[in-house]
């Protein structure tokens, strides 16, 4: 299988236009109140709102278009999603302008991964029930970001790239891989920090990076992220267990995260929590592999 040579990391020009904020054309096309624009916390400082709409950079145009189409047709009352805003540029204009997309501001506060994991799981399960029957979108074949590579590493046998410590951790996990029997469907690749809660409203799920894997993969990523990065108890690995594929989904969730870390390490681009990722994840890998051996 292919390796990481085709993976594209963002360069300075990619960051520069994001730092500058939405263009005047994007502000006009989406009907944003330009004089009221302010940065929102999170999103690396690249998310803006006028209090009514939210403007965000679009990384992959086909992916953004597909997500907007799914959200525009949303019917579930169990979970809210951001309602997309189409630019006022006429038919065929697409869903983005100058690299920016827009959606209606979603009321709510961030769910606390240290105290509200049950609410996060409830929102994740509702979200994945709502998208279960959607077909696999074609754009997934051409994404070249590090996390799409992590998905291919976990599921398609892509060859890893990385420093010795990351490669050793990946090798341990790959040695324990076995077939997964559950059906594929669209999933959210980063649900843990992307659930909003509000009084008297259904939970909301935002910032959707779509993948096409068994539904339990999303919760496996959330659990392993919570234990690795948020100090959650290791008992979650058992408490969130769902179905006979669970241990294999945990392995793939760990590989999905370690794939990008290896790429950033090999290219001297590690930053933030990824600097200590391998150290943090080691006890989680040990626990998951112990579960597999106990089988």
Short mmCIF file of C-alpha atoms in Angstrom, two decimals:
data_model
loop_
_atom_site.label_atom_id
_atom_site.label_comp_id
_atom_site.label_asym_id
_atom_site.label_seq_id
_atom_site.Cartn_x
_atom_site.Cartn_y
_atom_site.Cartn_z
CA UNK A 1 0.00 0.00 0.00
CA UNK A 2 1.05 3.62 -0.50
CA UNK A 3 2.90 5.60 2.13
CA UNK A 4 2.79 9.19 3.31
CA UNK A 5 4.71 10.79 0.44
CA UNK A 6 1.57 12.37 -1.00
CA UNK A 7 0.40 13.90 2.26
CA UNK A 8 0.24 17.68 2.17
CA UNK A 9 1.01 19.80 5.21
CA UNK A 10 -0.20 23.38 5.35
CA UNK A 11 2.46 25.93 4.48
CA UNK A 12 2.77 29.62 5.34
CA UNK A 13 0.54 30.80 2.44
CA UNK A 14 -2.20 28.46 3.71
CA UNK A 15 -2.02 30.04 7.16
CA UNK A 16 -1.66 33.60 5.91
CA UNK A 17 -5.08 33.97 4.29
CA UNK A 18 -6.72 32.28 7.27
CA UNK A 19 -5.06 34.75 9.66
CA UNK A 20 -6.26 37.68 7.57
CA UNK A 21 -9.86 36.61 8.09
CA UNK A 22 -12.82 36.55 5.70
CA UNK A 23 -12.50 38.55 2.51
CA UNK A 24 -14.87 41.38 1.68
CA UNK A 25 -16.30 39.24 -1.12
CA UNK A 26 -17.09 36.40 1.29
CA UNK A 27 -18.62 38.77 3.82
CA UNK A 28 -20.85 40.30 1.15
CA UNK A 29 -21.80 36.97 -0.47
CA UNK A 30 -22.94 35.41 2.79
CA UNK A 31 -24.74 38.52 4.03
CA UNK A 32 -22.53 38.85 7.09
CA UNK A 33 -22.62 42.05 9.12
CA UNK A 34 -19.00 42.97 8.47
CA UNK A 35 -18.81 45.66 11.12
CA UNK A 36 -19.85 43.14 13.79
CA UNK A 37 -17.35 40.41 12.90
CA UNK A 38 -15.26 39.04 15.77
CA UNK A 39 -13.04 36.02 16.20
CA UNK A 40 -14.43 33.03 18.05
CA UNK A 41 -12.23 31.13 20.52
CA UNK A 42 -10.82 27.88 19.17
CA UNK A 43 -10.32 27.01 15.55
CA UNK A 44 -6.75 28.37 15.73
CA UNK A 45 -8.25 31.86 15.72
CA UNK A 46 -9.59 31.44 12.18
CA UNK A 47 -13.34 31.26 12.96
CA UNK A 48 -15.42 34.44 12.84
CA UNK A 49 -18.97 35.42 13.73
CA UNK A 50 -21.24 38.43 13.58
CA UNK A 51 -23.44 36.86 16.24
CA UNK A 52 -25.84 35.41 13.65
CA UNK A 53 -23.59 33.59 11.17
CA UNK A 54 -20.23 31.84 11.50
CA UNK A 55 -17.51 32.02 8.84
CA UNK A 56 -14.82 29.33 8.69
CA UNK A 57 -11.99 28.42 6.30
CA UNK A 58 -12.74 25.58 3.88
CA UNK A 59 -9.93 23.05 3.64
CA UNK A 60 -11.41 20.67 1.04
CA UNK A 61 -14.08 22.20 -1.20
CA UNK A 62 -15.75 18.90 -2.28
CA UNK A 63 -15.91 17.78 1.34
CA UNK A 64 -17.40 21.09 2.46
CA UNK A 65 -19.99 20.98 -0.32
CA UNK A 66 -21.03 17.45 0.61
CA UNK A 67 -21.35 18.29 4.30
CA UNK A 68 -23.44 21.37 3.46
CA UNK A 69 -25.76 19.23 1.35
CA UNK A 70 -26.19 16.72 4.17
CA UNK A 71 -26.87 19.47 6.70
CA UNK A 72 -29.30 21.26 4.41
CA UNK A 73 -31.40 18.08 4.23
CA UNK A 74 -31.17 17.31 7.97
CA UNK A 75 -34.35 15.89 9.52
CA UNK A 76 -33.26 14.37 12.85
CA UNK A 77 -34.72 15.98 15.96
CA UNK A 78 -32.33 14.01 18.22
CA UNK A 79 -29.29 16.10 17.37
CA UNK A 80 -28.72 19.55 15.91
CA UNK A 81 -26.18 20.42 13.22
CA UNK A 82 -25.01 23.74 11.73
CA UNK A 83 -27.45 24.97 9.09
CA UNK A 84 -25.36 25.96 6.03
CA UNK A 85 -25.69 29.35 4.38
CA UNK A 86 -25.43 29.52 0.59
CA UNK A 87 -23.60 32.50 -0.91
CA UNK A 88 -25.74 35.00 -2.78
CA UNK A 89 -23.92 34.51 -6.06
CA UNK A 90 -26.57 32.65 -8.00
CA UNK A 91 -26.91 29.01 -9.11
CA UNK A 92 -23.67 27.09 -9.49
CA UNK A 93 -21.81 29.31 -7.05
CA UNK A 94 -21.12 26.39 -4.74
CA UNK A 95 -20.99 26.60 -0.96
CA UNK A 96 -17.83 28.66 -0.41
CA UNK A 97 -16.36 32.00 -1.46
CA UNK A 98 -12.62 32.81 -1.46
CA UNK A 99 -11.99 29.74 0.68
CA UNK A 100 -14.66 30.62 3.28
CA UNK A 101 -17.90 28.83 4.17
CA UNK A 102 -20.74 29.96 6.42
CA UNK A 103 -23.38 28.49 8.67
CA UNK A 104 -25.96 29.78 11.12
CA UNK A 105 -24.59 30.21 14.64
CA UNK A 106 -25.40 27.12 16.73
CA UNK A 107 -26.52 27.93 20.29
CA UNK A 108 -24.83 26.01 23.07
CA UNK A 109 -21.70 25.58 25.13
CA UNK A 110 -18.92 23.08 24.63
CA UNK A 111 -19.60 19.79 26.38
CA UNK A 112 -16.95 19.18 29.03
CA UNK A 113 -15.05 15.96 28.16
CA UNK A 114 -14.04 15.56 31.81
CA UNK A 115 -17.59 15.68 33.21
CA UNK A 116 -20.08 15.15 30.39
CA UNK A 117 -18.83 12.14 28.48
CA UNK A 118 -22.24 10.49 28.71
CA UNK A 119 -23.82 13.47 26.92
CA UNK A 120 -21.09 13.36 24.28
CA UNK A 121 -21.76 9.67 23.65
CA UNK A 122 -25.50 10.30 23.43
CA UNK A 123 -24.95 13.04 20.84
CA UNK A 124 -22.51 10.90 18.88
CA UNK A 125 -24.89 7.95 18.76
CA UNK A 126 -27.77 10.18 17.62
CA UNK A 127 -25.61 11.81 14.95
CA UNK A 128 -24.49 8.47 13.55
CA UNK A 129 -28.03 7.11 13.47
CA UNK A 130 -29.02 10.14 11.40
CA UNK A 131 -26.28 9.65 8.77
CA UNK A 132 -26.23 5.84 8.71
CA UNK A 133 -27.78 5.43 5.27
CA UNK A 134 -25.75 8.01 3.35
CA UNK A 135 -23.53 6.62 0.56
CA UNK A 136 -19.78 6.96 0.55
CA UNK A 137 -18.76 10.31 -0.99
CA UNK A 138 -16.17 10.29 -3.77
CA UNK A 139 -14.01 13.07 -2.30
CA UNK A 140 -12.64 10.62 0.26
CA UNK A 141 -10.46 9.10 -2.46
CA UNK A 142 -8.50 12.30 -3.04
CA UNK A 143 -8.05 13.99 0.35
CA UNK A 144 -4.36 14.47 1.12
CA UNK A 145 -4.33 15.87 4.68
CA UNK A 146 -2.52 14.07 7.54
CA UNK A 147 -5.74 12.82 9.17
CA UNK A 148 -7.02 11.28 5.95
CA UNK A 149 -3.65 9.51 5.84
CA UNK A 150 -4.18 8.36 9.43
CA UNK A 151 -7.50 6.85 8.36
CA UNK A 152 -5.80 5.00 5.49
CA UNK A 153 -3.06 3.80 7.84
CA UNK A 154 -5.68 2.41 10.22
CA UNK A 155 -7.90 0.78 7.62
CA UNK A 156 -6.12 0.38 4.29
CA UNK A 157 -2.59 -0.65 5.19
CA UNK A 158 -0.84 2.58 4.22
CA UNK A 159 2.82 2.56 5.22
CA UNK A 160 3.61 4.88 8.15
CA UNK A 161 6.15 7.65 8.34
CA UNK A 162 7.64 8.89 11.58
CA UNK A 163 10.33 9.02 14.20
CA UNK A 164 11.46 5.73 15.82
CA UNK A 165 9.22 6.07 18.88
CA UNK A 166 6.05 6.67 16.85
CA UNK A 167 6.89 3.95 14.33
CA UNK A 168 7.45 1.46 17.15
CA UNK A 169 4.05 2.27 18.66
CA UNK A 170 2.37 1.94 15.27
CA UNK A 171 4.09 -1.41 14.67
CA UNK A 172 2.77 -2.80 17.97
CA UNK A 173 -0.78 -1.88 17.03
CA UNK A 174 -0.54 -3.12 13.45
CA UNK A 175 0.65 -6.52 14.68
CA UNK A 176 -2.66 -6.92 16.52
CA UNK A 177 -4.97 -5.98 13.63
CA UNK A 178 -7.74 -8.41 12.67
CA UNK A 179 -10.74 -8.09 10.34
CA UNK A 180 -13.69 -5.91 11.35
CA UNK A 181 -17.14 -7.21 10.45
CA UNK A 182 -19.34 -4.17 10.99
CA UNK A 183 -20.71 -2.26 7.98
CA UNK A 184 -19.26 1.07 6.90
CA UNK A 185 -21.16 4.35 7.02
CA UNK A 186 -20.30 8.06 7.30
CA UNK A 187 -18.78 8.87 10.68
CA UNK A 188 -17.49 11.93 12.53
CA UNK A 189 -13.72 11.72 12.95
CA UNK A 190 -13.41 14.10 15.91
CA UNK A 191 -16.62 14.09 17.92
CA UNK A 192 -15.14 14.47 21.44
CA UNK A 193 -14.54 18.27 21.38
CA UNK A 194 -17.37 19.04 18.96
CA UNK A 195 -20.57 18.56 20.94
CA UNK A 196 -22.56 21.59 22.13
CA UNK A 197 -25.14 21.47 24.91
CA UNK A 198 -27.94 23.94 25.57
CA UNK A 199 -30.90 23.98 27.94
CA UNK A 200 -34.13 22.67 26.41
CA UNK A 201 -32.41 21.90 23.09
CA UNK A 202 -31.13 18.67 21.59
CA UNK A 203 -27.33 18.33 21.65
CA UNK A 204 -25.48 19.69 18.63
CA UNK A 205 -22.57 18.15 16.73
CA UNK A 206 -20.32 20.53 14.79
CA UNK A 207 -17.03 20.63 12.84
CA UNK A 208 -17.54 17.35 10.98
CA UNK A 209 -14.53 15.68 9.33
CA UNK A 210 -16.30 12.80 7.51
CA UNK A 211 -14.92 9.30 7.09
CA UNK A 212 -16.60 6.09 5.95
CA UNK A 213 -16.03 3.40 8.55
CA UNK A 214 -18.08 1.31 11.03
CA UNK A 215 -20.17 3.59 13.25
CA UNK A 216 -18.43 2.50 16.45
CA UNK A 217 -15.16 3.95 15.15
CA UNK A 218 -16.30 7.46 16.07
CA UNK A 219 -16.82 6.51 19.71
CA UNK A 220 -13.56 4.55 19.75
CA UNK A 221 -11.74 7.70 18.64
CA UNK A 222 -13.59 9.75 21.26
CA UNK A 223 -12.75 7.31 24.07
CA UNK A 224 -9.09 6.92 23.19
CA UNK A 225 -8.76 10.69 22.80
CA UNK A 226 -10.41 11.23 26.20
CA UNK A 227 -8.07 8.78 27.92
CA UNK A 228 -4.95 9.92 26.06
CA UNK A 229 -5.35 13.69 26.10
CA UNK A 230 -8.05 14.55 28.67
CA UNK A 231 -7.11 12.45 31.68
CA UNK A 232 -10.26 10.30 31.51
CA UNK A 233 -10.16 6.95 33.34
CA UNK A 234 -8.99 3.86 31.48
CA UNK A 235 -12.27 2.19 32.53
CA UNK A 236 -13.94 4.04 29.65
CA UNK A 237 -12.43 1.50 27.27
CA UNK A 238 -14.78 -1.03 28.84
CA UNK A 239 -17.71 1.25 29.66
CA UNK A 240 -18.14 2.40 26.06
CA UNK A 241 -17.71 -1.08 24.59
CA UNK A 242 -20.16 -1.83 21.79
CA UNK A 243 -20.19 -5.05 19.83
CA UNK A 244 -17.63 -7.72 18.97
CA UNK A 245 -15.46 -5.35 16.88
CA UNK A 246 -14.80 -2.94 19.75
CA UNK A 247 -11.19 -3.87 20.49
CA UNK A 248 -10.30 -3.68 16.79
CA UNK A 249 -11.98 -0.29 16.56
CA UNK A 250 -9.87 0.92 19.49
CA UNK A 251 -6.70 -0.23 17.70
CA UNK A 252 -7.75 1.61 14.55
CA UNK A 253 -8.65 4.74 16.53
CA UNK A 254 -5.14 4.80 18.00
CA UNK A 255 -3.56 4.29 14.57
CA UNK A 256 -5.72 7.06 13.11
CA UNK A 257 -4.21 9.51 15.60
CA UNK A 258 -0.65 8.16 15.50
CA UNK A 259 -0.47 8.38 11.68
CA UNK A 260 -0.52 12.20 11.60
CA UNK A 261 1.78 12.41 14.62
CA UNK A 262 4.36 10.34 12.76
CA UNK A 263 4.16 12.59 9.73
CA UNK A 264 4.56 15.75 11.80
CA UNK A 265 7.46 14.20 13.73
CA UNK A 266 9.28 13.07 10.57
CA UNK A 267 8.93 16.54 9.07
CA UNK A 268 9.85 18.39 12.27
CA UNK A 269 6.40 19.93 12.63
CA UNK A 270 5.27 18.56 15.99
CA UNK A 271 3.43 21.10 18.15
CA UNK A 272 1.03 21.32 21.05
CA UNK A 273 -0.18 18.06 22.58
CA UNK A 274 1.37 16.07 19.74
CA UNK A 275 4.84 16.71 21.19
CA UNK A 276 4.02 14.28 24.01
CA UNK A 277 1.52 12.12 22.09
CA UNK A 278 3.59 8.93 22.08
CA UNK A 279 4.38 9.23 25.78
CA UNK A 280 0.75 9.91 26.64
CA UNK A 281 -0.67 7.15 24.49
CA UNK A 282 1.69 4.37 25.60
CA UNK A 283 -0.43 3.22 28.59
CA UNK A 284 -3.55 3.36 26.42
CA UNK A 285 -1.90 1.16 23.79
CA UNK A 286 -0.81 -1.23 26.55
CA UNK A 287 -4.37 -1.43 27.88
CA UNK A 288 -5.95 -1.97 24.45
CA UNK A 289 -3.47 -4.67 23.49
CA UNK A 290 -4.05 -6.37 26.85
CA UNK A 291 -7.76 -6.44 26.03
CA UNK A 292 -6.99 -8.03 22.67
CA UNK A 293 -4.79 -10.72 24.25
CA UNK A 294 -7.45 -11.44 26.85
CA UNK A 295 -9.89 -11.72 23.94
#
